[in-house]
Short mmCIF file of N, CA, C and O in Angstrom, two decimals:
data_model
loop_
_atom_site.label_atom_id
_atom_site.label_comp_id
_atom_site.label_asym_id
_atom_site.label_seq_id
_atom_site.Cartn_x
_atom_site.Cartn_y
_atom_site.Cartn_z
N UNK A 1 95.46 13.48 100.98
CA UNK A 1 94.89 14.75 101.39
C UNK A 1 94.18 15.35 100.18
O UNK A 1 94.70 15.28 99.07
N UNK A 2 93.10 15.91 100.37
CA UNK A 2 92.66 16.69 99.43
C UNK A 2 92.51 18.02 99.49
O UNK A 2 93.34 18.80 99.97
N UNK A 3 91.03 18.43 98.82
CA UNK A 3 91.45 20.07 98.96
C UNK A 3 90.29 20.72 100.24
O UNK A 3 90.19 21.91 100.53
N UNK A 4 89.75 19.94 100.68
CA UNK A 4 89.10 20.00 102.09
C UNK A 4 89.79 19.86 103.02
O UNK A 4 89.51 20.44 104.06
N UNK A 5 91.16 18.86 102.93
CA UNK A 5 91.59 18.98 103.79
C UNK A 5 93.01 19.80 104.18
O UNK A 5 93.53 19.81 105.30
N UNK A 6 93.41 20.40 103.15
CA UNK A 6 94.52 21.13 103.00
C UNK A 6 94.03 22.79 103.34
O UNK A 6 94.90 23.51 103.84
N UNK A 7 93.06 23.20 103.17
CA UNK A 7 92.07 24.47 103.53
C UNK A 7 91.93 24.03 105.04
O UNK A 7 92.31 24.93 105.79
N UNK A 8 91.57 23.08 105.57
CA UNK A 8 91.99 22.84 106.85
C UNK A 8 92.82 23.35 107.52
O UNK A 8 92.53 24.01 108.52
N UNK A 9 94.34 23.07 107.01
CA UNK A 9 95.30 22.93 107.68
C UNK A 9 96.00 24.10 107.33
O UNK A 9 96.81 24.56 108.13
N UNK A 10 95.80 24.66 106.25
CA UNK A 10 95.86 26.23 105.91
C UNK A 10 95.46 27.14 106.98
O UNK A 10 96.14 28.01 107.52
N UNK A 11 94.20 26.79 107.23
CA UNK A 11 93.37 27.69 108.01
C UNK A 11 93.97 27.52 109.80
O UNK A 11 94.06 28.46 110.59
N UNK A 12 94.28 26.22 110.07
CA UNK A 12 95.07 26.06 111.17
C UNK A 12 96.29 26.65 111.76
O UNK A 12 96.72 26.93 112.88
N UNK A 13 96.79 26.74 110.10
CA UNK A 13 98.00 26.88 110.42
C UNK A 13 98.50 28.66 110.29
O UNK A 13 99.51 29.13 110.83
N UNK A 14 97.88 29.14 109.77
CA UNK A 14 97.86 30.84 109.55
C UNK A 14 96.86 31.38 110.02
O UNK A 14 96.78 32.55 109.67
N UNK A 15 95.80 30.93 110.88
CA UNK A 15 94.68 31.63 111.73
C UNK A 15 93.67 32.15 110.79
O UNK A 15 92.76 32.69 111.41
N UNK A 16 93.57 32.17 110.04
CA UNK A 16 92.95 32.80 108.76
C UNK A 16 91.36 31.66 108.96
O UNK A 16 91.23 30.50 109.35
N UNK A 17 90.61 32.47 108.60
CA UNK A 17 89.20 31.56 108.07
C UNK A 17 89.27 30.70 107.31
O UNK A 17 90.19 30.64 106.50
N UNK A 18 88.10 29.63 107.42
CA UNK A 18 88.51 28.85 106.13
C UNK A 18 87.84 29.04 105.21
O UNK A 18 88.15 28.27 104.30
N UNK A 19 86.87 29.86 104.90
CA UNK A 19 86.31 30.62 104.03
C UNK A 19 87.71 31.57 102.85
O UNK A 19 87.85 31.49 101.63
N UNK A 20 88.54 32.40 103.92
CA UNK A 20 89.99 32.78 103.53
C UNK A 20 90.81 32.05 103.31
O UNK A 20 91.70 32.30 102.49
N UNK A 21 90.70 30.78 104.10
CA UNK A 21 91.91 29.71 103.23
C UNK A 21 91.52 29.30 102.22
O UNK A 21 92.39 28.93 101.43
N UNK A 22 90.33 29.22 101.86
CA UNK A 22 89.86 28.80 100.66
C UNK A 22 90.34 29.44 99.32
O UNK A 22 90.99 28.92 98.42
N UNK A 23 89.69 31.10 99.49
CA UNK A 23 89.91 31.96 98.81
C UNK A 23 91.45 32.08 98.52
O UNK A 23 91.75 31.85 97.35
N UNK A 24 92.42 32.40 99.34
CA UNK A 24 94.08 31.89 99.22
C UNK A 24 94.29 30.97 98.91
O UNK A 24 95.51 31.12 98.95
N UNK A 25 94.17 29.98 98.59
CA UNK A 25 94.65 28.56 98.05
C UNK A 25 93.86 28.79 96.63
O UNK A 25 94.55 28.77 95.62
N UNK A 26 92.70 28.97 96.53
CA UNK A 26 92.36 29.16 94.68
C UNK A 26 93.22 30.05 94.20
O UNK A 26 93.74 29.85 93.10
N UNK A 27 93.51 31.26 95.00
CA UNK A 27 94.10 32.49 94.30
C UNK A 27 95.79 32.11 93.64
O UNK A 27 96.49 32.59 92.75
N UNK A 28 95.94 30.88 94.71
CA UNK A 28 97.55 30.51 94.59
C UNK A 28 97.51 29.40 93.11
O UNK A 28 98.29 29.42 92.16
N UNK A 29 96.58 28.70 93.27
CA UNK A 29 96.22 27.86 92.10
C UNK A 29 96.45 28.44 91.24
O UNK A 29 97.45 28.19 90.57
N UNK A 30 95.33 29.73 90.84
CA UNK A 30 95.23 30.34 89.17
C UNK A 30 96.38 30.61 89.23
O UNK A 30 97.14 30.04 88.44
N UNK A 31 97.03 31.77 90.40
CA UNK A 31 97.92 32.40 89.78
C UNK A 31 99.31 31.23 89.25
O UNK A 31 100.22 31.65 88.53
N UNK A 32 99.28 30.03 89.64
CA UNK A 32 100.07 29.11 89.18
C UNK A 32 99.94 28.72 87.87
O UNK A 32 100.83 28.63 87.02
N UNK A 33 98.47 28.45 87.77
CA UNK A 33 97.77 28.05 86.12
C UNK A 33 98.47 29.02 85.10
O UNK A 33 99.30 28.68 84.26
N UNK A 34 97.89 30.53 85.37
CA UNK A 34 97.79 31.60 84.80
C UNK A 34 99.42 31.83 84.00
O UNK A 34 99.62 32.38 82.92
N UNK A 35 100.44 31.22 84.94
CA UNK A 35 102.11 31.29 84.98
C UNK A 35 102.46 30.58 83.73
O UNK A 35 103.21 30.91 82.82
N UNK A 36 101.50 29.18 83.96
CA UNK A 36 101.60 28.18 83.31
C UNK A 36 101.40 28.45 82.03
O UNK A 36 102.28 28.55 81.18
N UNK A 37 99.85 28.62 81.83
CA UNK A 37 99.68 28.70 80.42
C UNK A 37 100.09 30.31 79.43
O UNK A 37 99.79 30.62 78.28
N UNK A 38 100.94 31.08 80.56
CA UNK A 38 101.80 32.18 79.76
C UNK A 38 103.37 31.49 78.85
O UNK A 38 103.98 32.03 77.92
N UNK A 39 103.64 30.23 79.50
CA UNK A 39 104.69 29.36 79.39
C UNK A 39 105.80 30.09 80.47
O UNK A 39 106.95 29.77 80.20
N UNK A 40 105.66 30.94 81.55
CA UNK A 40 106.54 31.05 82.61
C UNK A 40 107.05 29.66 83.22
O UNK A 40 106.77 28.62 82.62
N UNK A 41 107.71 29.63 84.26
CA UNK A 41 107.83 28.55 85.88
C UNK A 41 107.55 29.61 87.04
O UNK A 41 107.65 30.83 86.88
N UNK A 42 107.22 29.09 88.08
CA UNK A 42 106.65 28.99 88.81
C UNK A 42 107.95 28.39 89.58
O UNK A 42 108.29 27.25 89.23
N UNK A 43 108.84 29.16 90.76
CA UNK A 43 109.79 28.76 91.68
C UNK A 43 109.59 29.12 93.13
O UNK A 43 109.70 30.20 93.71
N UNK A 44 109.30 28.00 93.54
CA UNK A 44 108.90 28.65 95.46
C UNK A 44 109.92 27.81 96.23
O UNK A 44 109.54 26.78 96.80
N UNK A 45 111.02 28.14 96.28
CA UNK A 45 111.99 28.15 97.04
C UNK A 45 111.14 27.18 98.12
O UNK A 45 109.99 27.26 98.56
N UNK A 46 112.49 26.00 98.39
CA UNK A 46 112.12 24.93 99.21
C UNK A 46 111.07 24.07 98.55
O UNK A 46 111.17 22.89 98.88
N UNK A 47 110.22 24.29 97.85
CA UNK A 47 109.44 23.23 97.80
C UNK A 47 109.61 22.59 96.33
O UNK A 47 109.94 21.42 96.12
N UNK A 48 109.34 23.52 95.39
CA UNK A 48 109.70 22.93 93.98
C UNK A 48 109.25 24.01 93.08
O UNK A 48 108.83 25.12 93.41
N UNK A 49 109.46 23.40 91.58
CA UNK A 49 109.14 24.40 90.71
C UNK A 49 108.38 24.17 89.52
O UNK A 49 109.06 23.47 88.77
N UNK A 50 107.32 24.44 89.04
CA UNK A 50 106.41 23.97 87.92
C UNK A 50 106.26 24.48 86.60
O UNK A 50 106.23 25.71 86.52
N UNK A 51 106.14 23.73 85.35
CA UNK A 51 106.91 24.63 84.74
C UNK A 51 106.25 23.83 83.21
O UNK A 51 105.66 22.77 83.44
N UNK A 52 106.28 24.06 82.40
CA UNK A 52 105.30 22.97 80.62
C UNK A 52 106.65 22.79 80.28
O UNK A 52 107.67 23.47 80.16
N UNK A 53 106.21 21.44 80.15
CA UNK A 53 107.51 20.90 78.67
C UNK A 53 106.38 20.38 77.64
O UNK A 53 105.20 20.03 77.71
N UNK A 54 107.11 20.47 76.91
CA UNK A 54 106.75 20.11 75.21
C UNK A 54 107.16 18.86 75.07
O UNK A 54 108.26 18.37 75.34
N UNK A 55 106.25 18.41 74.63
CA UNK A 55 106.19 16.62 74.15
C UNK A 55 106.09 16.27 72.56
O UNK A 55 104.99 16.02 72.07
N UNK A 56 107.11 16.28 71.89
CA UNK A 56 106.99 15.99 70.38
C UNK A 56 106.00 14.56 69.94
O UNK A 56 105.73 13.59 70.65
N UNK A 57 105.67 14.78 68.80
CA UNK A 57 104.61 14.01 68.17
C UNK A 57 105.68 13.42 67.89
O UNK A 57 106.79 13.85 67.60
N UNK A 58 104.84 11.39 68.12
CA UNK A 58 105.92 10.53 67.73
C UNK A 58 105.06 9.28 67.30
O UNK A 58 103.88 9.63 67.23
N UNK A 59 105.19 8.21 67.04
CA UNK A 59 104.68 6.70 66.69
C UNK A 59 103.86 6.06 67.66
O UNK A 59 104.51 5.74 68.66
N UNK A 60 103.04 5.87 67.69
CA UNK A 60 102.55 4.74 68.23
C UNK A 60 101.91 3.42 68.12
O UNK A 60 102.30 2.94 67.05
N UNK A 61 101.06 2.57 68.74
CA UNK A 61 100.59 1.13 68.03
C UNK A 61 99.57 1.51 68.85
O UNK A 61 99.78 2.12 69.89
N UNK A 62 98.32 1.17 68.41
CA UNK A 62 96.92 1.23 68.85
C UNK A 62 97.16 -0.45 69.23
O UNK A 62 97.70 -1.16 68.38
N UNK A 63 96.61 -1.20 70.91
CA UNK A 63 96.88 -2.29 71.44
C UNK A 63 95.59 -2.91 70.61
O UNK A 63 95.82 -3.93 69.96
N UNK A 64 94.26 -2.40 70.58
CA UNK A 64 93.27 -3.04 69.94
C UNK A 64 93.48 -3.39 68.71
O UNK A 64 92.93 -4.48 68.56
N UNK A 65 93.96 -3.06 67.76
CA UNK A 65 94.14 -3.12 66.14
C UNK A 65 95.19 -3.58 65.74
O UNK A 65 95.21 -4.36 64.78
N UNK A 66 96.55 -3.10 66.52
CA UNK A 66 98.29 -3.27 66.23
C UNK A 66 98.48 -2.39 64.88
O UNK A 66 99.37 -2.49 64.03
N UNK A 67 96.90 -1.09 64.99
CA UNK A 67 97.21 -0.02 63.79
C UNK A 67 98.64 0.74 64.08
O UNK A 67 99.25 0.54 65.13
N UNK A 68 98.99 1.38 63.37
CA UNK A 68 99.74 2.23 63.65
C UNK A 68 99.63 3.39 63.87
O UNK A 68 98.93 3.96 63.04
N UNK A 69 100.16 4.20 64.90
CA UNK A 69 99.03 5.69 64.36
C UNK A 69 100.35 6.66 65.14
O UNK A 69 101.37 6.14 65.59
N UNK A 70 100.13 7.73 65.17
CA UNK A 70 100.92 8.98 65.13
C UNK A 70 99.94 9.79 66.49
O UNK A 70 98.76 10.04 66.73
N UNK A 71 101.41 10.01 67.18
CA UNK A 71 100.75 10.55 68.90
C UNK A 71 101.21 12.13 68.29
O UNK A 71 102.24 12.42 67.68
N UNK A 72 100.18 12.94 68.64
CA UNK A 72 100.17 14.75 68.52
C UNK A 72 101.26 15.21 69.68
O UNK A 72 101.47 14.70 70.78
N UNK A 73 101.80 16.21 69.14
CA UNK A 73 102.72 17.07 70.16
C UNK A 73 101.62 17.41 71.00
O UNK A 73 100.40 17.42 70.79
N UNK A 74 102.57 17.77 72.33
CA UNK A 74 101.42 18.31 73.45
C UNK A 74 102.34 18.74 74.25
O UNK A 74 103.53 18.45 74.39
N UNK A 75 101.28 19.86 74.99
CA UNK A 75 102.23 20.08 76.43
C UNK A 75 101.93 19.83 77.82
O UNK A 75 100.79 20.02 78.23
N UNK A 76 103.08 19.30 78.78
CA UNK A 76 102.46 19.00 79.71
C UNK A 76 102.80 20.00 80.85
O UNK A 76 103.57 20.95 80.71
N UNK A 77 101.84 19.54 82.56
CA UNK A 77 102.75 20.62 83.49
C UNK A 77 103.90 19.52 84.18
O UNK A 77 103.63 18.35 84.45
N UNK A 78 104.99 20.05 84.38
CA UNK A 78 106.19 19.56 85.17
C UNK A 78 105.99 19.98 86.57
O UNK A 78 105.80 21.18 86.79
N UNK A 79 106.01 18.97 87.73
CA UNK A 79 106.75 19.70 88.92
C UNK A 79 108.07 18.99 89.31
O UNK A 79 108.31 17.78 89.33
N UNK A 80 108.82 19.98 89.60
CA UNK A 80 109.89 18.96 89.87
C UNK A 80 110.28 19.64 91.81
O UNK A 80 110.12 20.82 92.12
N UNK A 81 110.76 18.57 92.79
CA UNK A 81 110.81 18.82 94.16
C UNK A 81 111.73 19.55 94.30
O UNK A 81 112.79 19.33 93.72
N UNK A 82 111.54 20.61 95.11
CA UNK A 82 113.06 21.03 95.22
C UNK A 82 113.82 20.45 96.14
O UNK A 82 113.31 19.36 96.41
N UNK A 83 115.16 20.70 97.00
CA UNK A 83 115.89 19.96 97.94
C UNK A 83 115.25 19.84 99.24
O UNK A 83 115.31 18.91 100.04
N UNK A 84 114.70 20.85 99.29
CA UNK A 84 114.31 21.06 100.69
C UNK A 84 113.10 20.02 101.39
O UNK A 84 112.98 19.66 102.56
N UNK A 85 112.22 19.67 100.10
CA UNK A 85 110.83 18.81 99.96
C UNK A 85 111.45 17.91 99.90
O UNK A 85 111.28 17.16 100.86
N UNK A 86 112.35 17.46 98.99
CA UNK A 86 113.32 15.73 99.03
C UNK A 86 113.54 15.25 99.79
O UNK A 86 113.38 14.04 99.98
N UNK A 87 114.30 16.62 100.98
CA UNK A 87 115.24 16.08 101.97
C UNK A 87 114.04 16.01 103.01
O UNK A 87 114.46 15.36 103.96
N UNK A 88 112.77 16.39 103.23
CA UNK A 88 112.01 16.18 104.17
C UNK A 88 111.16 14.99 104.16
O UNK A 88 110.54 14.47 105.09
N UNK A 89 111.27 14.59 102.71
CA UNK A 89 110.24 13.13 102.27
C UNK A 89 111.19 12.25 102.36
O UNK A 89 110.80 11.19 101.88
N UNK A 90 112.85 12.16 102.98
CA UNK A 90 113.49 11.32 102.75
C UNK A 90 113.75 10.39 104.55
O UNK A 90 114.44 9.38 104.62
#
């Protein structure tokens, strides 16, 4: 599914335009981003929760060379499912 087709089913499913599902589904995005890069989570009951972990700088081997080289800390986004999404994908 993508995001044509999820504005679809938005719009199906809450009567709303899809011009308005559109607009609601970006608005839900940033305000997710926005959570994100404050370093909040993001918890919506039943479905899951999103959230940055920190990835320490560590070793690596470049496969072309067998250089050695050094991976940068970084952060990534986490989602993790909640029960309710588990138990429905199960």
């Amino acid at each position: 599914m993508n995001k044509t087709d999820l504005i679809d089913k938005i719009a199906a499913g809450s009567g709303l335009s899809k011009a308005d599902s559109k607009k609601a589904l970006d608005a839900t995005v940033a305000a997710i981003k926005d959570a994100l890069v404050k370093g909040d989570k993001v918890q919506l009951v039943g479905f899951g929760t999103f959230s940055v972990n920190e990835r320490p700088a560590h070793g690596g081997v470049n496969p072309a060379t067998k250089e050695k080289i050094t991976i940068a800390a970084k952060k990534v986004a986490k989602f993790k499912a909640g029960a309710e999404l588990t138990e429905a994908i199960q």
